[in-house]
Amino acid sequence: MKNTSRRSFIEKSLQAATAGTAITLMTHTSAEAAVPKTLPIFSHHVFFWLKDNKDKKAHDQLLAGLKGLGKIEQIKQAHIGKASINDFDKPVTDASYTFSVLLLFASKEDEEKYLVHPLHKKFIEDNKHLWSKVVVYDSIAL
């Protein structure tokens, strides 16, 4: 068996995952024909830490707010998640956050339109009092 580095394993896993993603990306409305979109090239990954993880009302409000962002037309695909950890990568996994949201865009310009979109601004205004920390990682495909 060939000895594979962690970096190589992760890169190959991401390549396999994104290859499948290209097939499944579809248009927003069901009225349109199911036409595959081009693979998004810009990702906006945001991590949120609630001030109080035991506050169910704050948890539910932030989750609902994150789900509401999906109405913004520039978003090609979205994933809302919570921390997940396993024994394999436990030493290098930060599981301290409450929610992560990964938004994929067709271009950096679409992400910039999203940032100033009224729904995004309202989300921030309505929910910023709930979190103690937010970290953003943006990347563009090579």
GROMACS .gro file of N, CA and C in nm:
model
  426
    1MET      N    1   0.085  -0.119   0.000
    1MET     CA    2   0.000   0.000   0.000
    1MET      C    3   0.088   0.124   0.000
    2LYS      N    4   0.056   0.217  -0.084
    2LYS     CA    5   0.133   0.341  -0.096
    2LYS      C    6   0.106   0.432   0.024
    3ASN      N    7   0.210   0.489   0.080
    3ASN     CA    8   0.197   0.581   0.194
    3ASN      C    9   0.156   0.718   0.140
    4THR      N   10   0.040   0.766   0.181
    4THR     CA   11  -0.014   0.892   0.133
    4THR      C   12  -0.009   0.996   0.244
    5SER      N   13   0.040   1.115   0.210
    5SER     CA   14   0.044   1.222   0.310
    5SER      C   15  -0.097   1.276   0.333
    6ARG      N   16  -0.118   1.338   0.447
    6ARG     CA   17  -0.248   1.400   0.480
    6ARG      C   18  -0.285   1.502   0.374
    7ARG      N   19  -0.187   1.586   0.332
    7ARG     CA   20  -0.213   1.690   0.233
    7ARG      C   21  -0.258   1.626   0.101
    8SER      N   22  -0.190   1.521   0.058
    8SER     CA   23  -0.226   1.454  -0.066
    8SER      C   24  -0.366   1.394  -0.056
    9PHE      N   25  -0.396   1.331   0.057
    9PHE     CA   26  -0.528   1.273   0.079
    9PHE      C   27  -0.637   1.379   0.069
   10ILE      N   28  -0.616   1.492   0.135
   10ILE     CA   29  -0.716   1.600   0.135
   10ILE      C   30  -0.733   1.656  -0.006
   11GLU      N   31  -0.622   1.679  -0.076
   11GLU     CA   32  -0.631   1.733  -0.213
   11GLU      C   33  -0.708   1.638  -0.304
   12LYS      N   34  -0.678   1.509  -0.295
   12LYS     CA   35  -0.749   1.411  -0.380
   12LYS      C   36  -0.897   1.403  -0.343
   13SER      N   37  -0.928   1.412  -0.213
   13SER     CA   38  -1.067   1.409  -0.169
   13SER      C   39  -1.144   1.529  -0.221
   14LEU      N   40  -1.081   1.648  -0.214
   14LEU     CA   41  -1.146   1.770  -0.264
   14LEU      C   42  -1.167   1.763  -0.414
   15GLN      N   43  -1.069   1.709  -0.487
   15GLN     CA   44  -1.083   1.695  -0.632
   15GLN      C   45  -1.201   1.605  -0.665
   16ALA      N   46  -1.212   1.494  -0.593
   16ALA     CA   47  -1.323   1.401  -0.618
   16ALA      C   48  -1.457   1.465  -0.584
   17ALA      N   49  -1.460   1.537  -0.473
   17ALA     CA   50  -1.585   1.602  -0.431
   17ALA      C   51  -1.628   1.709  -0.529
   18THR      N   52  -1.535   1.792  -0.576
   18THR     CA   53  -1.573   1.899  -0.668
   18THR      C   54  -1.607   1.845  -0.806
   19ALA      N   55  -1.551   1.731  -0.843
   19ALA     CA   56  -1.587   1.672  -0.972
   19ALA      C   57  -1.735   1.634  -0.971
   20GLY      N   58  -1.783   1.579  -0.861
   20GLY     CA   59  -1.925   1.545  -0.849
   20GLY      C   60  -2.013   1.667  -0.841
   21THR      N   61  -1.961   1.774  -0.781
   21THR     CA   62  -2.038   1.897  -0.766
   21THR      C   63  -2.073   1.957  -0.901
   22ALA      N   64  -1.984   1.948  -0.997
   22ALA     CA   65  -2.009   2.007  -1.129
   22ALA      C   66  -2.133   1.947  -1.193
   23ILE      N   67  -2.161   1.823  -1.163
   23ILE     CA   68  -2.276   1.756  -1.222
   23ILE      C   69  -2.406   1.799  -1.153
   24THR      N   70  -2.399   1.828  -1.024
   24THR     CA   71  -2.521   1.850  -0.948
   24THR      C   72  -2.565   1.995  -0.938
   25LEU      N   73  -2.484   2.090  -0.979
   25LEU     CA   74  -2.524   2.230  -0.969
   25LEU      C   75  -2.635   2.259  -1.070
   26MET      N   76  -2.746   2.309  -1.020
   26MET     CA   77  -2.861   2.335  -1.105
   26MET      C   78  -2.909   2.478  -1.085
   27THR      N   79  -3.000   2.521  -1.171
   27THR     CA   80  -3.055   2.655  -1.160
   27THR      C   81  -3.142   2.665  -1.036
   28HIS      N   82  -3.175   2.789  -0.995
   28HIS     CA   83  -3.250   2.812  -0.872
   28HIS      C   84  -3.397   2.772  -0.879
   29THR      N   85  -3.462   2.795  -0.991
   29THR     CA   86  -3.607   2.773  -0.994
   29THR      C   87  -3.641   2.641  -1.060
   30SER      N   88  -3.745   2.578  -1.007
   30SER     CA   89  -3.787   2.450  -1.063
   30SER      C   90  -3.860   2.470  -1.197
   31ALA      N   91  -3.904   2.592  -1.224
   31ALA     CA   92  -3.975   2.620  -1.349
   31ALA      C   93  -3.879   2.613  -1.468
   32GLU      N   94  -3.752   2.641  -1.441
   32GLU     CA   95  -3.652   2.633  -1.548
   32GLU      C   96  -3.612   2.487  -1.567
   33ALA      N   97  -3.565   2.455  -1.685
   33ALA     CA   98  -3.514   2.321  -1.710
   33ALA      C   99  -3.392   2.297  -1.622
   34ALA      N  100  -3.368   2.174  -1.583
   34ALA     CA  101  -3.254   2.140  -1.499
   34ALA      C  102  -3.127   2.145  -1.583
   35VAL      N  103  -3.073   2.264  -1.598
   35VAL     CA  104  -2.954   2.284  -1.679
   35VAL      C  105  -2.833   2.300  -1.587
   36PRO      N  106  -2.731   2.216  -1.600
   36PRO     CA  107  -2.614   2.230  -1.516
   36PRO      C  108  -2.547   2.366  -1.535
   37LYS      N  109  -2.506   2.425  -1.425
   37LYS     CA  110  -2.432   2.551  -1.428
   37LYS      C  111  -2.283   2.519  -1.436
   38THR      N  112  -2.205   2.619  -1.468
   38THR     CA  113  -2.061   2.600  -1.463
   38THR      C  114  -2.020   2.592  -1.317
   39LEU      N  115  -1.911   2.527  -1.291
   39LEU     CA  116  -1.863   2.511  -1.154
   39LEU      C  117  -1.826   2.646  -1.095
   40PRO      N  118  -1.881   2.679  -0.978
   40PRO     CA  119  -1.847   2.806  -0.914
   40PRO      C  120  -1.696   2.816  -0.889
   41ILE      N  121  -1.644   2.937  -0.904
   41ILE     CA  122  -1.500   2.953  -0.890
   41ILE      C  123  -1.460   3.035  -0.769
   42PHE      N  124  -1.558   3.085  -0.693
   42PHE     CA  125  -1.525   3.167  -0.577
   42PHE      C  126  -1.599   3.114  -0.456
   43SER      N  127  -1.527   3.093  -0.347
   43SER     CA  128  -1.591   3.044  -0.224
   43SER      C  129  -1.576   3.146  -0.113
   44HIS      N  130  -1.681   3.155  -0.034
   44HIS     CA  131  -1.689   3.247   0.080
   44HIS      C  132  -1.729   3.160   0.198
   45HIS      N  133  -1.634   3.130   0.287
   45HIS     CA  134  -1.659   3.040   0.399
   45HIS      C  135  -1.652   3.121   0.528
   46VAL      N  136  -1.762   3.121   0.602
   46VAL     CA  137  -1.774   3.204   0.722
   46VAL      C  138  -1.802   3.115   0.842
   47PHE      N  139  -1.730   3.141   0.950
   47PHE     CA  140  -1.747   3.068   1.075
   47PHE      C  141  -1.801   3.163   1.181
   48PHE      N  142  -1.902   3.116   1.256
   48PHE     CA  143  -1.969   3.197   1.358
   48PHE      C  144  -1.956   3.129   1.495
   49TRP      N  145  -1.926   3.208   1.596
   49TRP     CA  146  -1.925   3.163   1.734
   49TRP      C  147  -2.035   3.240   1.808
   50LEU      N  148  -2.135   3.169   1.858
   50LEU     CA  149  -2.239   3.233   1.938
   50LEU      C  150  -2.179   3.280   2.070
   51LYS      N  151  -2.233   3.389   2.123
   51LYS     CA  152  -2.191   3.436   2.255
   51LYS      C  153  -2.223   3.331   2.361
   52ASP      N  154  -2.338   3.265   2.346
   52ASP     CA  155  -2.381   3.163   2.443
   52ASP      C  156  -2.432   3.042   2.365
   53ASN      N  157  -2.352   2.937   2.359
   53ASN     CA  158  -2.391   2.816   2.285
   53ASN      C  159  -2.511   2.744   2.345
   54LYS      N  160  -2.545   2.776   2.470
   54LYS     CA  161  -2.658   2.711   2.535
   54LYS      C  162  -2.789   2.786   2.511
   55ASP      N  163  -2.782   2.902   2.446
   55ASP     CA  164  -2.900   2.984   2.420
   55ASP      C  165  -2.969   2.933   2.293
   56LYS      N  166  -3.073   2.851   2.312
   56LYS     CA  167  -3.143   2.790   2.198
   56LYS      C  168  -3.209   2.895   2.109
   57LYS      N  169  -3.263   2.999   2.169
   57LYS     CA  170  -3.328   3.104   2.090
   57LYS      C  171  -3.226   3.172   1.997
   58ALA      N  172  -3.108   3.203   2.048
   58ALA     CA  173  -3.003   3.264   1.966
   58ALA      C  174  -2.956   3.168   1.857
   59HIS      N  175  -2.941   3.041   1.894
   59HIS     CA  176  -2.901   2.937   1.800
   59HIS      C  177  -3.000   2.930   1.684
   60ASP      N  178  -3.128   2.920   1.717
   60ASP     CA  179  -3.233   2.908   1.615
   60ASP      C  180  -3.244   3.033   1.530
   61GLN      N  181  -3.227   3.150   1.591
   61GLN     CA  182  -3.235   3.276   1.515
   61GLN      C  183  -3.121   3.286   1.415
   62LEU      N  184  -2.999   3.253   1.459
   62LEU     CA  185  -2.884   3.262   1.367
   62LEU      C  186  -2.898   3.160   1.255
   63LEU      N  187  -2.941   3.039   1.287
   63LEU     CA  188  -2.961   2.936   1.184
   63LEU      C  189  -3.065   2.980   1.082
   64ALA      N  190  -3.176   3.035   1.129
   64ALA     CA  191  -3.280   3.084   1.037
   64ALA      C  192  -3.225   3.197   0.949
   65GLY      N  193  -3.147   3.285   1.009
   65GLY     CA  194  -3.087   3.395   0.932
   65GLY      C  195  -2.993   3.344   0.825
   66LEU      N  196  -2.912   3.244   0.859
   66LEU     CA  197  -2.821   3.186   0.761
   66LEU      C  198  -2.897   3.121   0.646
   67LYS      N  199  -3.003   3.049   0.680
   67LYS     CA  200  -3.085   2.985   0.576
   67LYS      C  201  -3.149   3.090   0.485
   68GLY      N  202  -3.187   3.203   0.541
   68GLY     CA  203  -3.248   3.310   0.463
   68GLY      C  204  -3.156   3.370   0.358
   69LEU      N  205  -3.025   3.360   0.381
   69LEU     CA  206  -2.930   3.413   0.283
   69LEU      C  207  -2.939   3.340   0.149
   70GLY      N  208  -2.990   3.219   0.151
   70GLY     CA  209  -3.001   3.139   0.029
   70GLY      C  210  -3.091   3.202  -0.077
   71LYS      N  211  -3.168   3.302  -0.041
   71LYS     CA  212  -3.256   3.371  -0.137
   71LYS      C  213  -3.179   3.466  -0.228
   72ILE      N  214  -3.054   3.492  -0.195
   72ILE     CA  215  -2.975   3.587  -0.273
   72ILE      C  216  -2.929   3.519  -0.402
   73GLU      N  217  -2.967   3.577  -0.514
   73GLU     CA  218  -2.952   3.511  -0.644
   73GLU      C  219  -2.808   3.485  -0.686
   74GLN      N  220  -2.712   3.559  -0.636
   74GLN     CA  221  -2.573   3.539  -0.677
   74GLN      C  222  -2.515   3.408  -0.622
   75ILE      N  223  -2.575   3.354  -0.517
   75ILE     CA  224  -2.525   3.231  -0.457
   75ILE      C  225  -2.560   3.113  -0.548
   76LYS      N  226  -2.459   3.040  -0.589
   76LYS     CA  227  -2.482   2.924  -0.676
   76LYS      C  228  -2.505   2.798  -0.594
   77GLN      N  229  -2.441   2.789  -0.478
   77GLN     CA  230  -2.460   2.674  -0.390
   77GLN      C  231  -2.424   2.717  -0.249
   78ALA      N  232  -2.495   2.659  -0.151
   78ALA     CA  233  -2.469   2.694  -0.011
   78ALA      C  234  -2.469   2.568   0.074
   79HIS      N  235  -2.387   2.575   0.179
   79HIS     CA  236  -2.382   2.466   0.278
   79HIS      C  237  -2.374   2.531   0.414
   80ILE      N  238  -2.469   2.499   0.500
   80ILE     CA  239  -2.467   2.545   0.639
   80ILE      C  240  -2.435   2.423   0.723
   81GLY      N  241  -2.338   2.436   0.811
   81GLY     CA  242  -2.298   2.320   0.891
   81GLY      C  243  -2.261   2.357   1.033
   82LYS      N  244  -2.235   2.252   1.110
   82LYS     CA  245  -2.183   2.267   1.246
   82LYS      C  246  -2.055   2.185   1.253
   83ALA      N  247  -1.980   2.205   1.358
   83ALA     CA  248  -1.852   2.137   1.371
   83ALA      C  249  -1.871   1.985   1.372
   84SER      N  250  -1.781   1.918   1.305
   84SER     CA  251  -1.779   1.772   1.301
   84SER      C  252  -1.634   1.730   1.317
   85ILE      N  253  -1.610   1.637   1.405
   85ILE     CA  254  -1.472   1.596   1.433
   85ILE      C  255  -1.467   1.445   1.445
   86ASN      N  256  -1.354   1.389   1.401
   86ASN     CA  257  -1.334   1.246   1.417
   86ASN      C  258  -1.192   1.222   1.468
   87ASP      N  259  -1.163   1.101   1.506
   87ASP     CA  260  -1.033   1.070   1.565
   87ASP      C  261  -0.917   1.093   1.468
   88PHE      N  262  -0.940   1.073   1.337
   88PHE     CA  263  -0.832   1.087   1.239
   88PHE      C  264  -0.773   1.227   1.238
   89ASP      N  265  -0.858   1.328   1.235
   89ASP     CA  266  -0.808   1.465   1.224
   89ASP      C  267  -0.831   1.550   1.349
   90LYS      N  268  -0.864   1.487   1.460
   90LYS     CA  269  -0.891   1.559   1.584
   90LYS      C  270  -0.778   1.656   1.621
   91PRO      N  271  -0.650   1.619   1.607
   91PRO     CA  272  -0.542   1.711   1.648
   91PRO      C  273  -0.537   1.842   1.567
   92VAL      N  274  -0.591   1.843   1.447
   92VAL     CA  275  -0.581   1.963   1.363
   92VAL      C  276  -0.715   2.027   1.332
   93THR      N  277  -0.824   1.975   1.388
   93THR     CA  278  -0.958   2.027   1.360
   93THR      C  279  -1.002   2.126   1.466
   94ASP      N  280  -1.041   2.243   1.422
   94ASP     CA  281  -1.100   2.343   1.512
   94ASP      C  282  -1.250   2.321   1.512
   95ALA      N  283  -1.301   2.272   1.623
   95ALA     CA  284  -1.444   2.246   1.635
   95ALA      C  285  -1.508   2.342   1.735
   96SER      N  286  -1.447   2.457   1.753
   96SER     CA  287  -1.496   2.551   1.854
   96SER      C  288  -1.610   2.640   1.805
   97TYR      N  289  -1.633   2.646   1.675
   97TYR     CA  290  -1.735   2.735   1.620
   97TYR      C  291  -1.873   2.673   1.633
   98THR      N  292  -1.976   2.757   1.621
   98THR     CA  293  -2.115   2.713   1.631
   98THR      C  294  -2.170   2.674   1.493
   99PHE      N  295  -2.150   2.761   1.394
   99PHE     CA  296  -2.197   2.737   1.258
   99PHE      C  297  -2.089   2.774   1.158
  100SER      N  298  -2.091   2.706   1.045
  100SER     CA  299  -2.015   2.752   0.930
  100SER      C  300  -2.112   2.761   0.814
  101VAL      N  301  -2.086   2.855   0.726
  101VAL     CA  302  -2.164   2.866   0.603
  101VAL      C  303  -2.064   2.879   0.488
  102LEU      N  304  -2.079   2.791   0.390
  102LEU     CA  305  -1.994   2.793   0.272
  102LEU      C  306  -2.082   2.832   0.154
  103LEU      N  307  -2.050   2.946   0.095
  103LEU     CA  308  -2.126   2.996  -0.020
  103LEU      C  309  -2.036   2.992  -0.142
  104LEU      N  310  -2.088   2.941  -0.251
  104LEU     CA  311  -2.013   2.934  -0.376
  104LEU      C  312  -2.074   3.028  -0.479
  105PHE      N  313  -1.986   3.099  -0.548
  105PHE     CA  314  -2.025   3.200  -0.646
  105PHE      C  315  -1.957   3.172  -0.779
  106ALA      N  316  -2.017   3.219  -0.886
  106ALA     CA  317  -1.959   3.204  -1.019
  106ALA      C  318  -1.837   3.292  -1.038
  107SER      N  319  -1.826   3.399  -0.958
  107SER     CA  320  -1.714   3.491  -0.974
  107SER      C  321  -1.694   3.573  -0.848
  108LYS      N  322  -1.580   3.635  -0.837
  108LYS     CA  323  -1.552   3.726  -0.725
  108LYS      C  324  -1.650   3.845  -0.730
  109GLU      N  325  -1.683   3.888  -0.849
  109GLU     CA  326  -1.777   3.999  -0.865
  109GLU      C  327  -1.915   3.964  -0.808
  110ASP      N  328  -1.959   3.839  -0.828
  110ASP     CA  329  -2.087   3.797  -0.771
  110ASP      C  330  -2.081   3.797  -0.619
  111GLU      N  331  -1.967   3.756  -0.563
  111GLU     CA  332  -1.952   3.758  -0.417
  111GLU      C  333  -1.957   3.902  -0.367
  112GLU      N  334  -1.898   3.995  -0.440
  112GLU     CA  335  -1.900   4.136  -0.400
  112GLU      C  336  -2.042   4.192  -0.405
  113LYS      N  337  -2.123   4.149  -0.502
  113LYS     CA  338  -2.264   4.190  -0.507
  113LYS      C  339  -2.340   4.134  -0.388
  114TYR      N  340  -2.310   4.010  -0.352
  114TYR     CA  341  -2.372   3.947  -0.235
  114TYR      C  342  -2.342   4.027  -0.108
  115LEU      N  343  -2.218   4.070  -0.092
  115LEU     CA  344  -2.177   4.141   0.030
  115LEU      C  345  -2.258   4.268   0.055
  116VAL      N  346  -2.298   4.337  -0.052
  116VAL     CA  347  -2.373   4.462  -0.036
  116VAL      C  348  -2.524   4.443  -0.060
  117HIS      N  349  -2.565   4.319  -0.081
  117HIS     CA  350  -2.707   4.290  -0.104
  117HIS      C  351  -2.787   4.326   0.021
  118PRO      N  352  -2.906   4.385   0.005
  118PRO     CA  353  -2.987   4.423   0.121
  118PRO      C  354  -3.018   4.308   0.217
  119LEU      N  355  -3.039   4.186   0.166
  119LEU     CA  356  -3.066   4.073   0.255
  119LEU      C  357  -2.944   4.037   0.340
  120HIS      N  358  -2.825   4.049   0.282
  120HIS     CA  359  -2.703   4.021   0.357
  120HIS      C  360  -2.681   4.128   0.464
  121LYS      N  361  -2.702   4.253   0.426
  121LYS     CA  362  -2.688   4.361   0.524
  121LYS      C  363  -2.789   4.346   0.638
  122LYS      N  364  -2.912   4.307   0.605
  122LYS     CA  365  -3.015   4.287   0.708
  122LYS      C  366  -2.977   4.170   0.798
  123PHE      N  367  -2.924   4.063   0.740
  123PHE     CA  368  -2.880   3.949   0.820
  123PHE      C  369  -2.778   3.994   0.925
  124ILE      N  370  -2.681   4.072   0.884
  124ILE     CA  371  -2.578   4.120   0.977
  124ILE      C  372  -2.641   4.206   1.085
  125GLU      N  373  -2.723   4.302   1.045
  125GLU     CA  374  -2.785   4.394   1.141
  125GLU      C  375  -2.872   4.319   1.242
  126ASP      N  376  -2.948   4.220   1.195
  126ASP     CA  377  -3.041   4.148   1.282
  126ASP      C  378  -2.973   4.046   1.373
  127ASN      N  379  -2.852   4.004   1.338
  127ASN     CA  380  -2.791   3.893   1.411
  127ASN      C  381  -2.655   3.921   1.475
  128LYS      N  382  -2.593   4.034   1.446
  128LYS     CA  383  -2.458   4.059   1.495
  128LYS      C  384  -2.447   4.059   1.647
  129HIS      N  385  -2.556   4.086   1.715
  129HIS     CA  386  -2.555   4.085   1.861
  129HIS      C  387  -2.546   3.943   1.918
  130LEU      N  388  -2.568   3.841   1.833
  130LEU     CA  389  -2.569   3.702   1.878
  130LEU      C  390  -2.431   3.639   1.883
  131TRP      N  391  -2.340   3.688   1.799
  131TRP     CA  392  -2.210   3.622   1.790
  131TRP      C  393  -2.099   3.697   1.863
  132SER      N  394  -2.002   3.620   1.910
  132SER     CA  395  -1.885   3.678   1.977
  132SER      C  396  -1.769   3.689   1.881
  133LYS      N  397  -1.774   3.611   1.772
  133LYS     CA  398  -1.663   3.608   1.678
  133LYS      C  399  -1.713   3.559   1.542
  134VAL      N  400  -1.656   3.616   1.437
  134VAL     CA  401  -1.682   3.572   1.300
  134VAL      C  402  -1.548   3.570   1.227
  135VAL      N  403  -1.523   3.461   1.153
  135VAL     CA  404  -1.401   3.452   1.073
  135VAL      C  405  -1.442   3.416   0.931
  136VAL      N  406  -1.384   3.485   0.834
  136VAL     CA  407  -1.416   3.464   0.692
  136VAL      C  408  -1.292   3.416   0.618
  137TYR      N  409  -1.312   3.314   0.535
  137TYR     CA  410  -1.208   3.266   0.444
  137TYR      C  411  -1.265   3.272   0.303
  138ASP      N  412  -1.210   3.357   0.219
  138ASP     CA  413  -1.250   3.366   0.079
  138ASP      C  414  -1.140   3.304  -0.006
  139SER      N  415  -1.181   3.235  -0.112
  139SER     CA  416  -1.080   3.181  -0.203
  139SER      C  417  -1.137   3.175  -0.344
  140ILE      N  418  -1.044   3.185  -0.438
  140ILE     CA  419  -1.079   3.176  -0.580
  140ILE      C  420  -1.010   3.054  -0.639
  141ALA      N  421  -1.082   2.981  -0.723
  141ALA     CA  422  -1.028   2.858  -0.781
  141ALA      C  423  -0.907   2.888  -0.868
  142LEU      N  424  -0.815   2.798  -0.866
  142LEU     CA  425  -0.693   2.812  -0.948
  142LEU      C  426  -0.712   2.745  -1.081
   0.00000   0.00000   0.00000
